[in-house]
Tab-separated table of C-alpha atoms in Angstrom:
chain	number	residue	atom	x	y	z
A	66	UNK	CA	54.174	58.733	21.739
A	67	UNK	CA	55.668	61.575	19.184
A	68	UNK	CA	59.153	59.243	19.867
A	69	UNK	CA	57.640	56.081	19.224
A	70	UNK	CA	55.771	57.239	15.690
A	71	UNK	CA	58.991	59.057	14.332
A	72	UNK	CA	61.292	55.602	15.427
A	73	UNK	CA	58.397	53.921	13.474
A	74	UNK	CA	58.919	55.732	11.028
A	75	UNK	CA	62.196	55.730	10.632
A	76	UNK	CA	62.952	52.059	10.699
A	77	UNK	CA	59.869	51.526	8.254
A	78	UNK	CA	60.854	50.019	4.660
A	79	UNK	CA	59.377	52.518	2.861
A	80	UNK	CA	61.056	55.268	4.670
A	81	UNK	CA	64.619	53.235	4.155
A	82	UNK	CA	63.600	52.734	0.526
A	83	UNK	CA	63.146	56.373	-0.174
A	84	UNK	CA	66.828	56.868	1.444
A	85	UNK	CA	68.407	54.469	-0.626
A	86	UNK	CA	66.290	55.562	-4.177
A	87	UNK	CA	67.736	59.631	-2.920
A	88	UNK	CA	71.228	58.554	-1.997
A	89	UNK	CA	71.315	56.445	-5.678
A	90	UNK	CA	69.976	59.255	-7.128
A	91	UNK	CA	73.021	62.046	-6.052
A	92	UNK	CA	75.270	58.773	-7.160
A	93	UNK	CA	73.840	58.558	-10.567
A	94	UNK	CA	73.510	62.610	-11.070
A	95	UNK	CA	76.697	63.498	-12.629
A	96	UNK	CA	76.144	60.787	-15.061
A	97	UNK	CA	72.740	60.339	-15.919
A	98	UNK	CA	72.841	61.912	-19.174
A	99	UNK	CA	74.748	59.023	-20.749
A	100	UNK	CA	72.765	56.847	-18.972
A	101	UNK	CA	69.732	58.434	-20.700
A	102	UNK	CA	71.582	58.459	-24.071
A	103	UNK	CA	72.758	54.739	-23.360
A	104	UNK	CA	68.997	53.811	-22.974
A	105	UNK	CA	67.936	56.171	-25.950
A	106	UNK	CA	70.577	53.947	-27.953
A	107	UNK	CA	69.545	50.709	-26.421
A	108	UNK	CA	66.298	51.217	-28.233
A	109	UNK	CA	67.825	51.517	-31.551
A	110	UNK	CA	70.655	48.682	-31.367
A	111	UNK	CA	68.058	45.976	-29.623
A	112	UNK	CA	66.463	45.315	-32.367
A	113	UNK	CA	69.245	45.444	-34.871
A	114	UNK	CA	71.041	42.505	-32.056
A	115	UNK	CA	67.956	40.447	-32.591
A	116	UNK	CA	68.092	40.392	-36.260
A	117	UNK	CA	71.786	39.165	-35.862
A	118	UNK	CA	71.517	37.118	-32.992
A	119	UNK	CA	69.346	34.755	-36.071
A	120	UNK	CA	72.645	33.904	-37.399
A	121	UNK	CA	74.446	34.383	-34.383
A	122	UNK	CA	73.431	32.324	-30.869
A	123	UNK	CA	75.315	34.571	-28.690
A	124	UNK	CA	73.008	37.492	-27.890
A	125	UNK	CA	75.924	39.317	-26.378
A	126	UNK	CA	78.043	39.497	-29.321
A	127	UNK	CA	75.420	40.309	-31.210
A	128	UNK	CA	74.492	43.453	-29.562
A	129	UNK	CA	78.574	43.914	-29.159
A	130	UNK	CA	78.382	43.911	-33.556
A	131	UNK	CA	74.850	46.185	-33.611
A	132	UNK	CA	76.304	48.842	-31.833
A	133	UNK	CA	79.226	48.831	-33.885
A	134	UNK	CA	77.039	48.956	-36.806
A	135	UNK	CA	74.863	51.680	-35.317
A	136	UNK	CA	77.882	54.037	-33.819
A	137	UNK	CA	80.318	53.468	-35.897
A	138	UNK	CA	79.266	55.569	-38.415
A	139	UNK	CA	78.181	58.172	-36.144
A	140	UNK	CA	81.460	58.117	-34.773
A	141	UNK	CA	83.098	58.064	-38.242
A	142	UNK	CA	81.284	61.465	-38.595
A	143	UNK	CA	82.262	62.694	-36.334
A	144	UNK	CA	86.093	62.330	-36.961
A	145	UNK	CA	85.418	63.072	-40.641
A	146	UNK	CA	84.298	66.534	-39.125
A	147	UNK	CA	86.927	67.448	-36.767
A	148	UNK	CA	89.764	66.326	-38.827
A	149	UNK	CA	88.474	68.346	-41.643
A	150	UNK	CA	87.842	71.634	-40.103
A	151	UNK	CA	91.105	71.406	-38.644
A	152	UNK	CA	92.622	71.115	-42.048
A	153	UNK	CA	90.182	73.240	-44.209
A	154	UNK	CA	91.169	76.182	-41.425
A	155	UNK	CA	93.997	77.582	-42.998
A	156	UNK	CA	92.542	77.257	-46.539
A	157	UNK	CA	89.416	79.297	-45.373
A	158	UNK	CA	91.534	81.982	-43.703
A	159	UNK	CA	93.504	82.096	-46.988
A	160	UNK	CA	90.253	82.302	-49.263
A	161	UNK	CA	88.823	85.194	-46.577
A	162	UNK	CA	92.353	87.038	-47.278
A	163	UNK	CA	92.606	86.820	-50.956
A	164	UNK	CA	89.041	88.597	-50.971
A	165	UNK	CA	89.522	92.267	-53.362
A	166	UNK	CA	87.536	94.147	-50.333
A	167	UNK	CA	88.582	97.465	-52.649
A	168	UNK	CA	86.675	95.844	-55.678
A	169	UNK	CA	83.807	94.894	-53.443
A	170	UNK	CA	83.324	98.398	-51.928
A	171	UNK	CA	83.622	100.057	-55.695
A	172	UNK	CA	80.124	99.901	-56.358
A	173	UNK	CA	78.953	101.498	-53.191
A	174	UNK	CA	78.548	105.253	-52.689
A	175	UNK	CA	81.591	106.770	-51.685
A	176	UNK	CA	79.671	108.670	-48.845
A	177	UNK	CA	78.684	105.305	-47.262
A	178	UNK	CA	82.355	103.024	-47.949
A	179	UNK	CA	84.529	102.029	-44.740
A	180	UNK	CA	88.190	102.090	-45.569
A	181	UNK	CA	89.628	99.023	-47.332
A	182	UNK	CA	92.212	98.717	-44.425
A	183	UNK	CA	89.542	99.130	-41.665
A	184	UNK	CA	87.266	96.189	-43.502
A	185	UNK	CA	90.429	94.003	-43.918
A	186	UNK	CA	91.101	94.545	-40.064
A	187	UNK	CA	87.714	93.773	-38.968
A	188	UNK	CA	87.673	90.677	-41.181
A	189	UNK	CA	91.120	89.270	-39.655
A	190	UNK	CA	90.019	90.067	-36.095
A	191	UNK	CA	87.097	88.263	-36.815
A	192	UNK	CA	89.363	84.664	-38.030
A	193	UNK	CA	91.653	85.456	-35.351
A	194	UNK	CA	88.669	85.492	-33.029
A	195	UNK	CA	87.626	82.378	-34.932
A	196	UNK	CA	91.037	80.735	-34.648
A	197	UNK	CA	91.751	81.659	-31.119
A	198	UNK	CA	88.396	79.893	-29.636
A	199	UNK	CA	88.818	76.729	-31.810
A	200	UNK	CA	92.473	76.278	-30.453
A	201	UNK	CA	91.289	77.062	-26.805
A	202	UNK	CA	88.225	74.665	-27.102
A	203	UNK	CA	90.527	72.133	-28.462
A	204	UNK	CA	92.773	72.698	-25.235
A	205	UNK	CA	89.721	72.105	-22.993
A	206	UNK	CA	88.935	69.124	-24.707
A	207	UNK	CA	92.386	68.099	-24.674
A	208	UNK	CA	92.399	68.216	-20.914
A	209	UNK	CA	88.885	66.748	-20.372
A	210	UNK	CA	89.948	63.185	-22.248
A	211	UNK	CA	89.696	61.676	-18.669
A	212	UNK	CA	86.132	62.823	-18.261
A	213	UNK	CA	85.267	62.319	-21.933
A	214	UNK	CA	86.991	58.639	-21.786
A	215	UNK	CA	84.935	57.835	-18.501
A	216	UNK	CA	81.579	59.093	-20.194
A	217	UNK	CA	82.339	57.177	-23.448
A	218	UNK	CA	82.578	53.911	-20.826
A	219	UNK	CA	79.907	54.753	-19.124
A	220	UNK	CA	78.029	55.238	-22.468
A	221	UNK	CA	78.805	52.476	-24.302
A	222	UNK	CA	78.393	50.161	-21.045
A	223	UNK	CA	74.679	51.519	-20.649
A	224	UNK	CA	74.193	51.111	-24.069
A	225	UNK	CA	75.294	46.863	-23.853
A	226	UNK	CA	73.298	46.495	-20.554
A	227	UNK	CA	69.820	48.228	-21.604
A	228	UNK	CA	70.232	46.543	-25.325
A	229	UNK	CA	70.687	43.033	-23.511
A	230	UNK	CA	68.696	43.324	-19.924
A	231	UNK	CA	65.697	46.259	-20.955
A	232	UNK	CA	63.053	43.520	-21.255
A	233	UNK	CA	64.437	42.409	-17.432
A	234	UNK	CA	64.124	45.788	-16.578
A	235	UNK	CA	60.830	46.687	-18.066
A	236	UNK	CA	59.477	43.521	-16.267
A	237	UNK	CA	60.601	44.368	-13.205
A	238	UNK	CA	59.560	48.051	-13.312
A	239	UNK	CA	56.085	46.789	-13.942
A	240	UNK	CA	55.997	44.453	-10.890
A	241	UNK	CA	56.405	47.630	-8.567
A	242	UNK	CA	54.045	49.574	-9.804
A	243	UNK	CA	50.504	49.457	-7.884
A	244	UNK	CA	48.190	48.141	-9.772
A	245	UNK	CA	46.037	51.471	-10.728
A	246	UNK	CA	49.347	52.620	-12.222
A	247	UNK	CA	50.338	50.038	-15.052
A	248	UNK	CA	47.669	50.969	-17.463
A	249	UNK	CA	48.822	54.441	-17.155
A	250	UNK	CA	52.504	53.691	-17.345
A	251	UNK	CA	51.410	50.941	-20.739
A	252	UNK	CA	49.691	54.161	-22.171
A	253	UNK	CA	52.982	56.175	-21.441
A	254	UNK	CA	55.319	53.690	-23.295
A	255	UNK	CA	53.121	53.788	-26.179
A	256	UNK	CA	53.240	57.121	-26.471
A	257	UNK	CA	57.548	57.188	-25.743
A	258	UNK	CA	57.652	55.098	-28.419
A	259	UNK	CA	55.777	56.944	-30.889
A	260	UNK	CA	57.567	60.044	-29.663
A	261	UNK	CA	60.943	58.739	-30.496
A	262	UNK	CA	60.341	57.314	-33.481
A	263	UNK	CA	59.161	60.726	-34.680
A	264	UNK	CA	61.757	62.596	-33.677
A	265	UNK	CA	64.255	59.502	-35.145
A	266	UNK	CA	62.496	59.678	-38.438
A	267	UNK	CA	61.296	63.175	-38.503
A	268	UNK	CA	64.263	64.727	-37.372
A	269	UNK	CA	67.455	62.880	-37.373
A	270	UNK	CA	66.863	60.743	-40.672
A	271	UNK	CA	65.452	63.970	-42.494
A	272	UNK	CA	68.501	66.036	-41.414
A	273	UNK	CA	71.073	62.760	-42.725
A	274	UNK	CA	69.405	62.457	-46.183
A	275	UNK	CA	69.393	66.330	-46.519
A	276	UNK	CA	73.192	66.321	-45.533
A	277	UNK	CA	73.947	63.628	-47.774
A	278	UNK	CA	71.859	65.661	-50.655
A	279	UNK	CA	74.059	68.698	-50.000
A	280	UNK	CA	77.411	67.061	-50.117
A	281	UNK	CA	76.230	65.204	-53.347
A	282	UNK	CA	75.319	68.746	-54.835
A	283	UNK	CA	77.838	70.938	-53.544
A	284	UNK	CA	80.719	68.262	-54.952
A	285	UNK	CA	78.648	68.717	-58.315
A	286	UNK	CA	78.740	72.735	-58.167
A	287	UNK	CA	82.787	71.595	-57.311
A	288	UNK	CA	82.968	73.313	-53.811
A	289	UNK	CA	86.196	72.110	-51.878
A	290	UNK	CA	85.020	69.875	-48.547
A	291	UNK	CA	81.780	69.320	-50.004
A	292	UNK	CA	81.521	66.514	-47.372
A	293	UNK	CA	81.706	68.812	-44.597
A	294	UNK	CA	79.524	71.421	-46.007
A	295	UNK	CA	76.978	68.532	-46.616
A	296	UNK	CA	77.574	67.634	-42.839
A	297	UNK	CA	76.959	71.295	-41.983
A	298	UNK	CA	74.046	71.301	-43.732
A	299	UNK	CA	72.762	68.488	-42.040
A	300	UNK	CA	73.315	69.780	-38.005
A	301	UNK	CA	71.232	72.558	-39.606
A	302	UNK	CA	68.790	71.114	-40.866
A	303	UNK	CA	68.275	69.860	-37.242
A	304	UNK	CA	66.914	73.346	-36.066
A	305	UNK	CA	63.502	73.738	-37.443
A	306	UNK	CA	63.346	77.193	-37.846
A	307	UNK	CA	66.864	77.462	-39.609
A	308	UNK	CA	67.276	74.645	-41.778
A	309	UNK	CA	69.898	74.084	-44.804
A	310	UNK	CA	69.706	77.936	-45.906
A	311	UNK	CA	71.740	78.797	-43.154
A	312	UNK	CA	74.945	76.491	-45.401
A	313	UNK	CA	74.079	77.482	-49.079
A	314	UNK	CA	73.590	81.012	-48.893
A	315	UNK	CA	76.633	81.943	-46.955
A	316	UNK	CA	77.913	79.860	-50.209
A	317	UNK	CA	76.121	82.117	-52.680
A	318	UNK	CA	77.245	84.995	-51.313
A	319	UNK	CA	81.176	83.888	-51.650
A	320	UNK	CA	79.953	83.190	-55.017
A	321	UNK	CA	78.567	87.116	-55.524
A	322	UNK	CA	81.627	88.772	-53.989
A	323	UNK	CA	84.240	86.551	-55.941
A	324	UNK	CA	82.149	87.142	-59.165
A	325	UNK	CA	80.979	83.115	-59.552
A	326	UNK	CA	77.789	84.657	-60.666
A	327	UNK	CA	76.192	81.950	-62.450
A	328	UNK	CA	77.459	78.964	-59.150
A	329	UNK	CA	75.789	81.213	-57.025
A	330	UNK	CA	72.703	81.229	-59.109
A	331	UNK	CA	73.034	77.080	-59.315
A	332	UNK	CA	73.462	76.787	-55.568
A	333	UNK	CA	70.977	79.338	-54.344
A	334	UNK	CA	68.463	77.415	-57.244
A	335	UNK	CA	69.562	73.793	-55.335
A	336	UNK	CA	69.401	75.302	-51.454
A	337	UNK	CA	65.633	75.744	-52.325
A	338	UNK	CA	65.609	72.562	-53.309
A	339	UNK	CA	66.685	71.478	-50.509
A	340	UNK	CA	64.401	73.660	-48.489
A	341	UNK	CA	61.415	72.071	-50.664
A	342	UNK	CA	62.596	68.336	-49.713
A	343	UNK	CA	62.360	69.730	-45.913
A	344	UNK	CA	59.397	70.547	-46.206
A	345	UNK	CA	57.858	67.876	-47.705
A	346	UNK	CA	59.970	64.641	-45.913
A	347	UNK	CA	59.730	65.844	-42.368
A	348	UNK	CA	56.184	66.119	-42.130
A	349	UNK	CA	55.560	62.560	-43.905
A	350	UNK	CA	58.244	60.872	-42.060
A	351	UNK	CA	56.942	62.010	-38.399
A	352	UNK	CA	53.434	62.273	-38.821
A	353	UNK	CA	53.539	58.149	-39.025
A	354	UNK	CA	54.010	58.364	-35.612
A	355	UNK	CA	53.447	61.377	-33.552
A	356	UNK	CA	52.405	65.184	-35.180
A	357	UNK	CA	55.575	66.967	-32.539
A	358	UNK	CA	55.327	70.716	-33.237
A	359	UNK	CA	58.356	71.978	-34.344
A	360	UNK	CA	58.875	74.604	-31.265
A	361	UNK	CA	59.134	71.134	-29.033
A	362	UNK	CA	62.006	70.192	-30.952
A	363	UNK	CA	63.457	73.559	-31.263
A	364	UNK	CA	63.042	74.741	-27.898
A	365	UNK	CA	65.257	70.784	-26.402
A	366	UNK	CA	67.825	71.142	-28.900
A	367	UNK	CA	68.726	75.003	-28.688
A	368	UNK	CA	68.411	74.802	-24.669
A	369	UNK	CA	69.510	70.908	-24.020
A	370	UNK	CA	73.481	72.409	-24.768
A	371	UNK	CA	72.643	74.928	-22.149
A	372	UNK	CA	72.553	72.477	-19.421
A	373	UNK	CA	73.944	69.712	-20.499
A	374	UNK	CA	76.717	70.554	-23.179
A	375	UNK	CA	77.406	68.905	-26.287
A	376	UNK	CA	74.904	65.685	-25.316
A	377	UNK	CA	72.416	68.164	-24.710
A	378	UNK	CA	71.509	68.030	-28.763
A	379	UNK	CA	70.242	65.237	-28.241
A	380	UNK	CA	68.818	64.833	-24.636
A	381	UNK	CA	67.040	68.376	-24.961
A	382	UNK	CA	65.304	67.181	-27.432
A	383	UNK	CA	64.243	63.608	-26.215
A	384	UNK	CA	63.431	65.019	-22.622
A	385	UNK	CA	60.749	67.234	-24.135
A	386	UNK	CA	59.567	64.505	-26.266
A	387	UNK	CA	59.320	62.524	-23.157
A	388	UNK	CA	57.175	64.965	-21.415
A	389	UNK	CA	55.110	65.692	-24.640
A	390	UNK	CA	54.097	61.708	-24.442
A	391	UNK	CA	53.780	61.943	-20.556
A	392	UNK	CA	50.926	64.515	-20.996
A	393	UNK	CA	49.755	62.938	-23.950
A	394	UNK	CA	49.485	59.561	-21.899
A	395	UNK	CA	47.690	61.208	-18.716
A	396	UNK	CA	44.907	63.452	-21.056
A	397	UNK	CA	43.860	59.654	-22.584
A	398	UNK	CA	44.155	57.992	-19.431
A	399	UNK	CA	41.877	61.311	-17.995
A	400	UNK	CA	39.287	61.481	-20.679
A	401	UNK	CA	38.714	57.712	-20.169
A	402	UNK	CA	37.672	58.281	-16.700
């Protein structure tokens, strides 16, 4: 009897079903996060496809041109940034060396000075430091292109499918589901959509107009790489509880100890500027669609790099979101019954 249920078992569909769903899932583990970010990406080139697939009446090439118009920039960015730190590196070592330590350490009591030479030691252990992990994390990277190349494909393929067949796949989703379920799940993608757009708007646009800000003001206050520092500014602007003071004060300071009294006055006057924009556009850009608390977003995008590297900026973030609108979705769907 015992035989004859577990061989019943066994050979039922739902049983081979949940094999099949578990084996696809170890298959699709080491790669789910661009899968995710493909999907996350999907959302934001469909729509740009559809606008040019008016003029265009290939839907394909049309989502080939929106995610070039979507990423390229991104990716533009992102080899502005690299190629720029690897260039400004020797020009910031130089700046940190010319610094009169002797002239700095004048005005402080002589009881409570360091030696010149132990200051200047400490400050070229710390660039070598500096130097030394850059050039080893650009060796890793270096011999990761493989990986990286087969992530960018898998990426950028995810991207063209879910841009092209999400509607398909949306559809068919909702065919499985029992019926009890679909108002639930409806409920749910209302409330994923809401929650990215907030973080989109709220987040990521406040952080690009902020960075673009920055770069516009620190070329003014004639700062060398003003486009990197505005880029800087930016990624920091995407922590909410360190925001663009964390780039113009390190600034100001410079400013102090090289005796640029009056730039450091000008930038410290325009970081609070800055800090004043913050706090006015986040708020009214994500509180059209969903009021996040900050500590969601802070807590995905300091711990999403923990598990997930460099992606993990992004997918922290967006998981959390995710879950926010899950529990959002089942305390309607609960106070309705």
């Amino acid at each position: 009897m015992m035989i004859e249920k577990i061989r019943g078992t066994v050979t039922s569909a739902s049983f081979l079903v949940l094999v099949l769903i578990l084996l696809s899932a170890v298959i699709i583990y080491p790669i789910w996060t661009m899968l995710f970010l493909g999907a996350v990406f999907a959302y934001i080139v469909r729509p740009v496809a559809l606008r040019i697939n008016r003029r265009i009446p290939y839907l394909s090439v049309s989502i080939i041109l929106a995610m070039m118009v979507v990423m390229m920039p991104l990716i533009g960015i992102i080899v502005f940034t690299v190629d720029s730190i690897i260039n400004s590196a020797p020009a910031m070592a130089s700046l940190a060396g010319n610094i009169d330590v002797t002239g700095i350490l004048s005005g402080v009591p002589r009881e409570f000075q360091p030696s010149a030479g132990s200051t200047l030691g400490a400050l070229k252990g710390f660039l070598t430091d500096i130097l030394r992990g850059s050039v080893n994390y650009a060796v890793d990277i270096i011999q990761s292109l493989p990986m990286i190349a087969l992530q960018l494909f898998i990426f950028f393929s995810s991207t063209f499918y879910f841009a092209r067949d999400g509607e398909r796949l949306t559809g068919y989703l909702r065919s499985v589901l029992p019926e009890k379920s679909r108002p639930f799940m409806k409920r749910m993608a209302a409330e994923t959509e809401r929650v990215l757009m907030s973080i989109f708007y709220g987040h990521f646009l406040t952080a690009l107009l902020i960075g673009l800000m920055a770069a516009a003001g620190f070329y003014i206050l004639g700062y060398p790489y003003a486009i990197l520092l505005g880029i800087i500014t930016g990624l920091f602007q995407l922590i909410p509880v360190i925001g663009p003071w964390a780039a113009y004060t390190p600034l100001a300071a410079y400013d102090i100890i090289t005796g640029n009294i009056l730039r450091a006055v000008l930038v410290l006057i325009f970081g609070f500027f800055l800090s004043t924009v913050d706090i006015y556009l986040r708020p009214k850009l994500s509180g059209k669609y969903a009021d996040i608390h900050p500590m969601i977003f802070l807590v995905g995008f300091l711990g999403g790099p923990l598990v997930w590297g460099v992606a993990g900026f992004i997918v922290g973030p967006l998981v959390l979101g995710l879950a926010y609108a899950a529990l959002e979705a089942y305390r309607t769907d609960s106070g309705k019954e």
